[in-house]
Amino acid sequence: MNANLYALFASHFPADRQACCLETHDGKYYSWNDLDRASAKIANLLAGLQLPPDARIAVQVEKSAEALILYLATLRAGYTYLPLNTAYRAAEVAYFIEDAAPAVVVCSPQNFGWVSQIAFSGGAKHVFTLGDDRTGSLLSRAALQSNSFDTVLRDADELAAILYTSGTTGRSKGAMLTHGNLASNARVLQQYWQWRDDDVLLHALPLFHIHGLFVAAHGALLNGSKMIFLPRFDAAEVVGHLPRATVFMGVPTYYVRLLAERDFDAPHCAGMRLFISGSAPLLTDTFTAFAERTGFTILERYGMTETAMLTSNPYAGERRAGTVGLPLPGVSVRVVKADGTACATGEIGDIQVRGPNVFKGYWNMPDKTAEEFTSDGYFRTGDVGRFDQDGYLAIVGRSKDLIITGGYNVYPKEIESVIDALDGVLESAVVGVPHPDFGEAVTAVVVVRDGAALHEAGLIDSLKQKIANYKVPKRVHFVDELPRNTMGKVQKNLLRARFRDA
Ligand code: AMP
């Protein structure tokens, strides 16, 4: 059997290949036949380049139907897809190209000058362009190719993609994901979230990250479901398309922005079945406000580039705010103490995971890979959390965010939850900054609700009533907005740098 992920998708395309598979914001329709033929053309182009079988195809392009088709074509041709965040500038792109040594680079037409220079000096043999308006050399070359292609045979443990981690802590590492990793996760999610024949996915996430490319797009492809494909998240546009969709996936910021749309209400969601959130913690406030406004309980799930999805709140059972739900079927998740022994229920520890979804290792980093796995084969996620008595997992923070102050461990998430619950606070981030006496000093950065007036001394006093003294921030800084990356993660490295000398 061919374990190539594309073969799995193709076996689930609907019987009616003329049906709409993808609709773009500017009213273009792609049928399942279109998807198959267009990906065959690009696969033929790639296959004709005489690349080594393990060639990487690095892609930094704006989101478009053709960008998704290029991903599928890379799978079909048996090569390894390497998507890059469109926000990366020259120095960052140079790092990835040097590290991954792709044979082919595809970039936006307007970036051809600088990207091709970096690509060729990094050893790439071919550079193509692909615009978000169906322009560029990739499509003009592919147009001359045949529209049929026999998907290359791949084993489950061969590479399908390398995704670089978002690098909110240290240097970005290339996570190697196999056809088997991605297929197992897509299958589990299809069952767990009870995808239906008539589902329509409203797709507003970027395509260079696991959330938009794997969780969202794979879900629709495996289920043979139509996608409404938006080039980027725009709250008003999403509200406009929602009445024709049944499933929506987003990072927490998307939900906050939807709630800020005055006319967003229950009637817009009348045809909806499921709203899913992930990639960063969903505030209980957002969860509650969304339920009040729309009648829908957002389903929060948890995963990471290296492991795909690990846990999810149930589709049918209770969805608990502040938790990421239960381990997915076939995925083994445990919480352990520093010495590797299991934590009791409610006890905070390191989250580790094992399963067919867990990646093959970091590209070119065998030592780092070995370090991140335990002797019994569990991957150390770097996240810290606890299980409640019903088996729901709550994430308390990243182990690298752990603050050690005067010898005491402080988990930022715990302090953030207490601060967020104070009157007048919209949200907060807690970081450690160097301190001559304590090693690190707990520092809070707070966003105040409109119209509320809060002061550093008052806030510190309120916290002293609620938590141990060593956990109380030494300083509180007020900002208009927390810095977030495109996936909605708070960039604590920026906060640490900004407030380290304050
Ligand atoms: P990435 O590899 O970019 O998807 O980032 C993965 C990290 O995002 C995880 O290790 C978690 O720290 C965080 N993350 C993902 N989903 C959630 C969630 N639902 N709640 C809290 N953190 C999350």
Coordinates of C-alpha atoms and ligand atoms in Angstrom, one line a residue:
M1 CA 0.0 0.0 0.0
N2 CA 1.2 3.5 -0.8
A3 CA 1.6 5.4 2.5
N4 CA 2.0 8.7 0.6
L5 CA -0.3 11.2 2.4
Y6 CA -1.7 12.4 -0.9
A7 CA -2.8 8.9 -1.8
L8 CA -4.8 8.8 1.5
F9 CA -6.5 12.1 0.6
A10 CA -7.2 11.1 -2.9
S11 CA -8.9 7.9 -1.7
H12 CA -11.3 10.1 0.3
F13 CA -12.1 12.6 -2.5
P14 CA -15.9 12.7 -3.0
A15 CA -17.4 10.5 -5.7
D16 CA -18.4 13.7 -7.6
R17 CA -15.0 15.0 -8.6
Q18 CA -16.7 18.1 -10.2
A19 CA -17.9 19.2 -6.7
C20 CA -16.3 22.3 -5.3
C21 CA -13.3 21.5 -3.2
L22 CA -12.1 25.0 -2.6
E23 CA -13.6 28.5 -3.1
T24 CA -11.5 31.6 -2.9
H25 CA -12.4 35.0 -1.4
D26 CA -12.4 36.4 -5.0
G27 CA -15.0 33.9 -6.1
K28 CA -12.9 31.3 -7.9
Y29 CA -14.0 27.6 -7.6
Y30 CA -11.7 24.6 -7.7
S31 CA -13.2 21.2 -8.1
W32 CA -11.6 18.0 -6.8
N33 CA -10.6 17.3 -10.4
D34 CA -8.9 20.7 -10.6
L35 CA -7.0 20.0 -7.4
D36 CA -5.8 16.6 -8.7
R37 CA -4.9 17.9 -12.2
A38 CA -3.1 21.1 -11.0
S39 CA -1.1 19.2 -8.4
A40 CA -0.2 16.6 -11.1
K41 CA 1.2 19.3 -13.3
I42 CA 3.4 20.7 -10.6
A43 CA 4.4 17.2 -9.5
N44 CA 5.5 16.5 -13.1
L45 CA 7.5 19.7 -13.1
L46 CA 9.3 18.8 -9.9
A47 CA 9.8 15.2 -10.9
G48 CA 11.5 16.4 -14.1
L49 CA 14.1 18.4 -12.3
Q50 CA 16.2 15.3 -11.5
L51 CA 16.3 16.0 -7.8
P52 CA 17.6 13.5 -5.2
P53 CA 14.8 11.5 -3.6
D54 CA 15.0 13.3 -0.3
A55 CA 15.0 16.8 -1.8
R56 CA 13.5 19.6 0.3
I57 CA 11.2 22.1 -1.5
A58 CA 11.3 25.3 0.5
V59 CA 8.3 27.6 0.0
Q60 CA 7.8 31.2 1.2
V61 CA 4.7 32.5 -0.6
E62 CA 1.5 34.2 0.3
K63 CA -1.5 32.0 0.9
S64 CA -3.5 31.0 -2.2
A65 CA -5.2 27.9 -3.6
E66 CA -2.0 27.3 -5.7
A67 CA 0.1 27.4 -2.6
L68 CA -1.9 24.5 -1.2
I69 CA -1.7 22.7 -4.6
L70 CA 2.1 23.1 -4.5
Y71 CA 2.1 21.4 -1.1
L72 CA 0.1 18.5 -2.5
A73 CA 2.3 18.3 -5.5
T74 CA 5.4 18.1 -3.3
L75 CA 3.8 15.2 -1.5
R76 CA 2.8 13.5 -4.7
A77 CA 6.3 13.8 -6.1
G78 CA 7.7 12.3 -2.9
Y79 CA 9.7 15.3 -1.8
T80 CA 9.8 17.1 1.6
Y81 CA 7.8 20.2 1.9
L82 CA 9.3 23.1 3.9
P83 CA 7.0 26.0 4.4
L84 CA 8.4 29.3 5.7
N85 CA 6.5 32.1 7.5
T86 CA 5.9 35.0 5.0
A87 CA 7.0 37.4 7.7
Y88 CA 10.6 36.1 7.7
R89 CA 13.2 38.6 6.3
A90 CA 16.5 37.9 4.6
A91 CA 18.6 36.9 7.7
E92 CA 15.9 34.5 8.8
V93 CA 15.4 33.0 5.4
A94 CA 19.2 32.6 5.0
Y95 CA 19.3 30.6 8.2
F96 CA 16.6 28.2 7.1
I97 CA 18.1 27.7 3.7
E98 CA 21.5 27.1 5.0
D99 CA 20.2 24.7 7.6
A100 CA 17.8 22.7 5.4
A101 CA 19.7 23.0 2.1
P102 CA 16.6 22.8 -0.1
A103 CA 17.1 21.8 -3.8
V104 CA 14.2 24.0 -4.9
V105 CA 13.0 27.3 -3.4
V106 CA 9.6 28.9 -4.3
C107 CA 9.1 32.5 -3.4
S108 CA 6.7 35.4 -4.0
P109 CA 7.5 37.2 -7.3
Q110 CA 8.3 40.5 -5.5
N111 CA 10.9 38.8 -3.3
F112 CA 12.7 37.0 -6.2
G113 CA 15.7 39.3 -6.1
W114 CA 16.8 38.7 -2.6
V115 CA 15.5 35.2 -2.1
S116 CA 17.1 33.8 -5.2
Q117 CA 20.4 35.3 -4.2
I118 CA 20.2 33.5 -0.8
A119 CA 18.9 30.3 -2.4
F120 CA 21.6 29.9 -5.0
S121 CA 24.4 30.8 -2.6
G122 CA 22.9 28.2 -0.3
G123 CA 23.1 25.5 -3.0
A124 CA 19.6 25.5 -4.3
K125 CA 19.4 24.4 -7.9
H126 CA 16.0 26.0 -8.9
V127 CA 14.1 29.1 -7.7
F128 CA 10.5 29.5 -8.9
T129 CA 8.0 32.3 -8.1
L130 CA 4.4 32.0 -7.2
G131 CA 2.1 35.0 -6.6
D132 CA -1.2 34.9 -4.8
D133 CA -2.9 35.9 -8.0
R134 CA -2.0 32.8 -10.0
T135 CA 1.2 34.4 -11.5
G136 CA 4.8 33.3 -11.4
S137 CA 7.2 31.0 -13.1
L138 CA 6.1 27.9 -11.2
L139 CA 2.7 28.0 -12.8
S140 CA 3.9 29.0 -16.3
R141 CA 6.4 26.1 -16.3
A142 CA 3.8 23.7 -14.8
A143 CA 1.2 24.6 -17.5
L144 CA 3.3 22.8 -20.1
Q145 CA 3.2 19.5 -18.0
S146 CA 0.8 16.6 -18.2
N147 CA -2.2 16.8 -15.8
S148 CA -1.9 13.2 -14.7
F149 CA 0.7 11.9 -12.3
D150 CA 1.2 8.6 -10.4
T151 CA 1.7 9.6 -6.8
V152 CA 5.2 8.4 -5.8
L153 CA 5.3 5.4 -3.4
R154 CA 6.3 6.4 0.1
D155 CA 6.6 4.4 3.3
A156 CA 4.9 5.7 6.5
D157 CA 8.2 6.6 8.1
E158 CA 9.5 8.7 5.2
L159 CA 9.5 12.5 5.4
A160 CA 6.6 14.5 4.2
A161 CA 7.5 17.9 5.7
I162 CA 10.0 19.8 7.8
L163 CA 8.4 22.6 9.8
Y164 CA 10.6 25.0 11.7
T165 CA 9.4 25.6 15.3
S166 CA 8.2 29.1 15.9
G167 CA 11.2 29.9 18.1
T168 CA 9.6 32.0 20.8
T169 CA 12.4 30.6 23.0
G170 CA 15.8 29.7 21.4
R171 CA 16.8 29.1 17.8
S172 CA 14.2 27.6 15.4
K173 CA 14.6 23.8 14.8
G174 CA 13.4 21.8 11.8
A175 CA 10.8 19.2 13.0
M176 CA 10.8 16.3 10.6
L177 CA 7.3 14.9 10.1
T178 CA 6.6 11.7 8.2
H179 CA 3.7 10.7 6.0
G180 CA 2.7 8.3 8.8
N181 CA 2.7 11.0 11.5
L182 CA 0.5 13.3 9.5
A183 CA -1.9 10.6 8.4
S184 CA -2.4 9.2 11.9
N185 CA -3.2 12.6 13.3
A186 CA -5.6 13.6 10.5
R187 CA -7.5 10.3 10.9
V188 CA -7.8 10.6 14.6
L189 CA -9.1 14.2 14.4
Q190 CA -11.6 13.3 11.7
Q191 CA -13.2 10.8 14.1
Y192 CA -12.8 12.8 17.2
W193 CA -14.3 16.0 15.9
Q194 CA -16.9 14.0 14.0
W195 CA -16.4 15.5 10.6
R196 CA -19.6 15.1 8.5
D197 CA -20.3 14.7 4.8
D198 CA -21.8 18.2 4.5
D199 CA -19.1 20.0 6.4
V200 CA -17.6 23.2 5.0
L201 CA -14.4 24.6 6.5
L202 CA -13.9 28.3 6.7
H203 CA -10.1 28.5 6.4
A204 CA -8.6 31.8 7.6
L205 CA -5.3 30.5 9.1
P206 CA -1.9 30.8 7.4
L207 CA -0.5 27.9 5.4
F208 CA 3.0 27.8 6.7
H209 CA 2.1 26.5 10.2
I210 CA 0.8 23.2 11.5
H211 CA -2.5 24.7 12.5
G212 CA -3.6 26.0 9.1
L213 CA -1.8 23.4 6.9
F214 CA -2.2 20.2 8.9
V215 CA -5.0 20.5 11.4
A216 CA -7.3 22.6 9.2
A217 CA -6.5 21.8 5.6
H218 CA -5.8 18.1 6.2
G219 CA -9.2 17.8 8.0
A220 CA -11.1 19.1 5.0
L221 CA -9.0 17.1 2.5
L222 CA -9.3 13.8 4.4
N223 CA -13.0 14.3 4.7
G224 CA -13.5 15.4 1.1
S225 CA -15.0 18.6 2.4
K226 CA -15.2 22.0 0.8
M227 CA -13.0 24.8 2.1
I228 CA -13.7 28.5 1.8
F229 CA -10.2 29.8 1.6
L230 CA -9.5 33.3 2.9
P231 CA -6.0 34.9 2.2
R232 CA -5.8 36.0 5.9
F233 CA -7.9 36.4 8.9
D234 CA -10.1 39.5 8.7
A235 CA -12.9 39.5 11.3
A236 CA -15.5 41.3 9.2
E237 CA -14.8 38.9 6.2
V238 CA -15.0 35.9 8.4
V239 CA -18.3 37.1 9.8
G240 CA -19.6 37.5 6.3
H241 CA -18.6 33.9 5.2
L242 CA -19.7 32.1 8.4
P243 CA -23.3 31.6 7.4
R244 CA -22.1 29.3 4.6
A245 CA -19.7 27.3 6.8
T246 CA -19.9 24.6 9.4
V247 CA -16.4 24.4 10.9
F248 CA -14.0 27.2 11.8
M249 CA -10.6 26.9 13.4
G250 CA -8.6 29.8 14.8
V251 CA -6.0 31.0 17.3
P252 CA -7.4 32.8 20.4
T253 CA -6.8 36.2 18.9
Y254 CA -9.3 35.4 16.1
Y255 CA -12.0 34.8 18.7
V256 CA -11.2 38.0 20.5
R257 CA -11.4 39.9 17.2
L258 CA -14.7 38.3 16.2
L259 CA -16.2 39.3 19.5
A260 CA -15.1 42.9 18.8
E261 CA -17.3 42.9 15.7
R262 CA -20.5 44.6 16.8
D263 CA -22.7 42.7 14.4
F264 CA -21.3 39.3 15.1
D265 CA -24.1 37.3 16.7
A266 CA -25.9 33.9 16.9
P267 CA -27.7 34.2 13.6
H268 CA -24.4 34.4 11.8
C269 CA -23.5 31.1 13.3
A270 CA -26.8 29.4 12.6
G271 CA -25.3 26.9 10.1
M272 CA -22.2 26.3 12.2
R273 CA -21.3 23.1 13.9
L274 CA -17.9 23.6 15.5
F275 CA -15.5 26.4 16.5
I276 CA -12.0 25.1 17.4
S277 CA -9.2 27.1 19.1
G278 CA -5.5 26.3 19.6
S279 CA -1.9 27.3 19.3
A280 CA -2.1 29.5 22.4
P281 CA -4.2 29.6 25.6
L282 CA -7.8 30.6 25.2
L283 CA -8.8 33.0 28.0
T284 CA -11.8 31.9 30.0
D285 CA -13.2 35.4 29.4
T286 CA -13.1 34.8 25.7
F287 CA -14.6 31.3 26.0
T288 CA -17.5 32.6 28.1
A289 CA -18.1 35.7 26.1
F290 CA -18.2 33.6 22.9
A291 CA -20.8 31.2 24.4
E292 CA -22.9 34.1 25.6
R293 CA -22.8 35.9 22.2
T294 CA -23.3 32.9 19.9
G295 CA -24.5 29.9 21.9
F296 CA -21.4 27.9 20.9
T297 CA -18.8 26.4 23.3
I298 CA -15.4 26.8 21.7
L299 CA -13.6 23.4 21.6
E300 CA -10.0 24.0 22.7
R301 CA -7.2 21.6 21.7
Y302 CA -3.5 21.4 22.2
G303 CA -0.6 20.3 20.0
M304 CA 2.7 21.4 18.7
T305 CA 4.8 21.3 15.5
E306 CA 6.8 18.3 16.7
T307 CA 3.8 16.2 17.7
A308 CA 0.7 17.4 15.8
M309 CA -2.4 17.3 18.0
L310 CA -2.1 15.7 21.5
T311 CA -5.2 16.5 23.4
S312 CA -8.6 17.9 22.7
N313 CA -11.8 18.8 24.6
P314 CA -14.5 16.3 23.6
Y315 CA -16.9 16.8 20.7
A316 CA -19.8 15.3 22.6
G317 CA -18.8 15.7 26.2
E318 CA -18.1 18.7 28.4
R319 CA -15.7 21.3 27.0
R320 CA -13.9 22.8 30.0
A321 CA -12.6 26.3 29.9
G322 CA -8.9 26.6 30.9
T323 CA -8.2 23.1 29.9
V324 CA -7.0 21.5 26.6
G325 CA -9.1 18.4 27.2
L326 CA -8.2 14.7 27.1
P327 CA -5.5 12.8 25.3
L328 CA -6.5 11.9 21.8
P329 CA -7.1 8.2 21.0
G330 CA -3.8 6.4 20.4
V331 CA -1.8 9.3 21.9
S332 CA -0.2 8.7 25.3
V333 CA 0.3 11.8 27.4
R334 CA 1.8 11.9 30.8
V335 CA 2.8 14.5 33.4
V336 CA 6.0 13.8 35.3
K337 CA 8.2 15.2 38.0
A338 CA 11.8 16.3 37.5
D339 CA 12.9 12.8 38.4
G340 CA 10.7 11.3 35.7
T341 CA 8.1 9.7 38.1
A342 CA 4.4 10.3 37.5
C343 CA 2.7 13.3 39.1
A344 CA -0.4 12.7 41.1
T345 CA -3.7 14.1 39.9
G346 CA -3.6 17.9 40.2
E347 CA 0.2 18.0 40.6
I348 CA 2.1 20.2 38.2
G349 CA 4.9 18.6 36.1
D350 CA 6.4 18.2 32.6
I351 CA 4.1 17.1 29.8
Q352 CA 5.5 14.1 27.8
V353 CA 4.0 12.3 24.9
R354 CA 4.3 9.2 22.8
G355 CA 2.4 8.0 19.8
P356 CA 2.3 7.6 16.0
N357 CA 1.9 11.3 15.7
V358 CA 5.2 12.2 17.3
F359 CA 7.9 13.4 14.8
K360 CA 11.0 11.7 13.7
G361 CA 13.4 14.2 15.2
Y362 CA 15.0 17.6 14.5
W363 CA 16.7 18.0 11.1
N364 CA 20.5 17.8 11.4
M365 CA 20.3 17.7 15.2
P366 CA 20.7 14.1 16.4
D367 CA 22.0 15.2 19.8
K368 CA 19.2 17.7 20.4
T369 CA 16.7 15.0 19.3
A370 CA 18.2 12.4 21.6
E371 CA 18.0 14.9 24.5
E372 CA 14.3 15.6 23.9
F373 CA 13.3 11.9 24.2
T374 CA 13.2 9.9 27.4
S375 CA 14.7 6.4 27.5
D376 CA 11.2 4.9 27.1
G377 CA 10.4 6.9 24.0
Y378 CA 8.4 9.8 25.3
F379 CA 9.0 13.3 23.8
R380 CA 9.5 16.1 26.2
T381 CA 7.1 18.8 25.0
G382 CA 8.6 21.6 27.2
D383 CA 5.1 22.4 28.4
V384 CA 4.2 22.2 32.0
G385 CA 0.7 21.2 33.2
R386 CA -1.5 19.0 35.3
F387 CA -4.3 16.5 34.9
D388 CA -7.6 17.0 36.9
Q389 CA -9.5 14.2 38.4
D390 CA -11.5 13.6 35.2
G391 CA -8.4 13.4 33.0
Y392 CA -8.6 16.9 31.5
L393 CA -5.1 18.5 31.0
A394 CA -4.5 22.1 31.9
I395 CA -1.3 23.8 30.6
V396 CA 0.4 25.9 33.2
G397 CA 3.3 27.3 31.1
R398 CA 6.5 26.4 29.2
S399 CA 9.3 24.9 31.3
K400 CA 11.6 27.5 29.7
D401 CA 9.3 30.2 31.0
L402 CA 9.6 28.9 34.5
I403 CA 10.8 31.7 36.8
I404 CA 13.2 30.8 39.6
T405 CA 13.2 33.6 42.1
G406 CA 15.1 33.3 45.4
G407 CA 15.2 29.6 44.8
Y408 CA 11.4 29.3 44.4
N409 CA 9.7 28.0 41.2
V410 CA 7.0 30.3 39.9
Y411 CA 4.8 29.2 37.0
P412 CA 3.8 32.4 35.0
K413 CA 0.5 31.0 34.0
E414 CA -0.6 30.7 37.6
I415 CA 0.2 34.3 38.3
E416 CA -1.4 35.4 35.0
S417 CA -4.6 33.7 35.9
V418 CA -4.8 35.5 39.3
I419 CA -4.0 38.9 37.7
D420 CA -6.5 38.3 34.8
A421 CA -9.3 37.7 37.4
L422 CA -8.7 41.2 39.0
D423 CA -11.3 43.9 38.2
G424 CA -10.1 46.1 35.4
V425 CA -7.6 43.7 33.9
L426 CA -8.0 42.6 30.3
E427 CA -5.0 40.3 30.2
S428 CA -1.5 39.9 31.4
A429 CA 1.9 38.2 30.8
V430 CA 4.3 37.3 33.6
V431 CA 8.1 37.0 32.9
G432 CA 11.3 36.7 34.9
V433 CA 13.9 39.4 34.5
P434 CA 17.4 39.3 36.0
H435 CA 17.6 40.5 39.6
P436 CA 20.8 40.9 41.7
D437 CA 19.3 39.5 44.8
F438 CA 16.7 36.9 43.7
G439 CA 18.3 35.7 40.5
E440 CA 15.1 36.5 38.6
A441 CA 12.4 38.9 39.6
V442 CA 8.7 38.1 38.8
T443 CA 7.5 40.9 36.5
A444 CA 4.0 41.4 35.3
V445 CA 2.9 43.2 32.1
V446 CA -0.7 44.1 32.2
V447 CA -3.3 45.3 29.7
V448 CA -6.1 47.3 31.4
R449 CA -9.7 47.1 30.3
D450 CA -11.2 50.2 28.6
G451 CA -12.1 52.8 31.2
A452 CA -10.5 51.0 34.1
A453 CA -7.8 52.8 36.2
L454 CA -5.2 50.6 37.8
H455 CA -2.0 51.4 39.6
E456 CA 1.1 49.4 40.2
A457 CA 1.0 49.6 44.0
G458 CA -2.7 48.8 44.2
L459 CA -2.4 45.8 41.9
I460 CA 0.6 44.5 43.9
D461 CA -1.4 44.9 47.2
S462 CA -4.3 42.9 45.8
L463 CA -2.0 40.1 44.7
K464 CA -0.4 39.9 48.1
Q465 CA -3.8 39.0 49.5
K466 CA -4.2 36.1 47.1
I467 CA -0.8 34.4 46.5
A468 CA 2.4 33.7 48.3
N469 CA 4.7 36.7 48.6
Y470 CA 7.5 35.2 46.5
K471 CA 5.1 34.9 43.6
V472 CA 3.9 38.5 43.8
P473 CA 5.5 40.5 40.9
K474 CA 8.2 42.9 42.0
R475 CA 7.1 45.3 39.3
V476 CA 4.0 45.7 37.2
H477 CA 4.2 47.5 33.8
F478 CA 1.1 48.6 31.9
V479 CA 1.0 48.3 28.1
D480 CA -1.8 48.9 25.5
E481 CA -1.3 45.5 23.9
L482 CA 0.8 42.3 24.4
P483 CA 3.2 41.5 21.6
R484 CA 2.0 38.4 19.7
N485 CA 3.4 36.4 16.8
T486 CA 1.1 35.4 13.9
M487 CA -0.1 32.3 15.7
G488 CA -1.3 34.4 18.7
K489 CA 1.5 33.4 21.0
V490 CA 2.7 36.1 23.4
Q491 CA 6.3 36.9 22.6
K492 CA 7.7 36.8 26.1
N493 CA 11.3 37.2 24.8
L494 CA 10.3 40.7 23.7
L495 CA 8.8 41.5 27.1
R496 CA 11.9 40.2 28.9
A497 CA 14.1 42.3 26.7
R498 CA 12.0 45.4 27.1
F499 CA 11.6 45.3 30.9
R500 CA 14.9 43.7 32.0
D501 CA 16.4 47.0 33.1
A502 CA 13.1 48.6 34.3
Ligands
AMP1 P1 3.7 25.4 17.7 O1 4.7 24.4 17.6 O2 4.0 26.7 17.1 O3 2.3 24.9 17.3 O4 3.6 25.8 19.3 C1 3.3 24.7 20.2 C2 3.1 25.3 21.6 O5 2.0 26.2 21.6 C3 2.8 24.2 22.6 O6 4.0 23.6 23.0 C4 2.2 25.0 23.7 O7 3.1 25.7 24.5 C5 1.4 26.1 22.9 N1 0.0 25.7 22.7 C6 -0.6 25.1 21.7 N2 -2.0 24.9 21.9 C7 -2.2 25.4 23.1 C8 -3.4 25.6 23.9 N3 -4.6 25.2 23.5 N4 -3.2 26.2 25.1 C9 -2.0 26.6 25.5 N5 -0.9 26.5 24.8 C10 -1.0 25.9 23.6

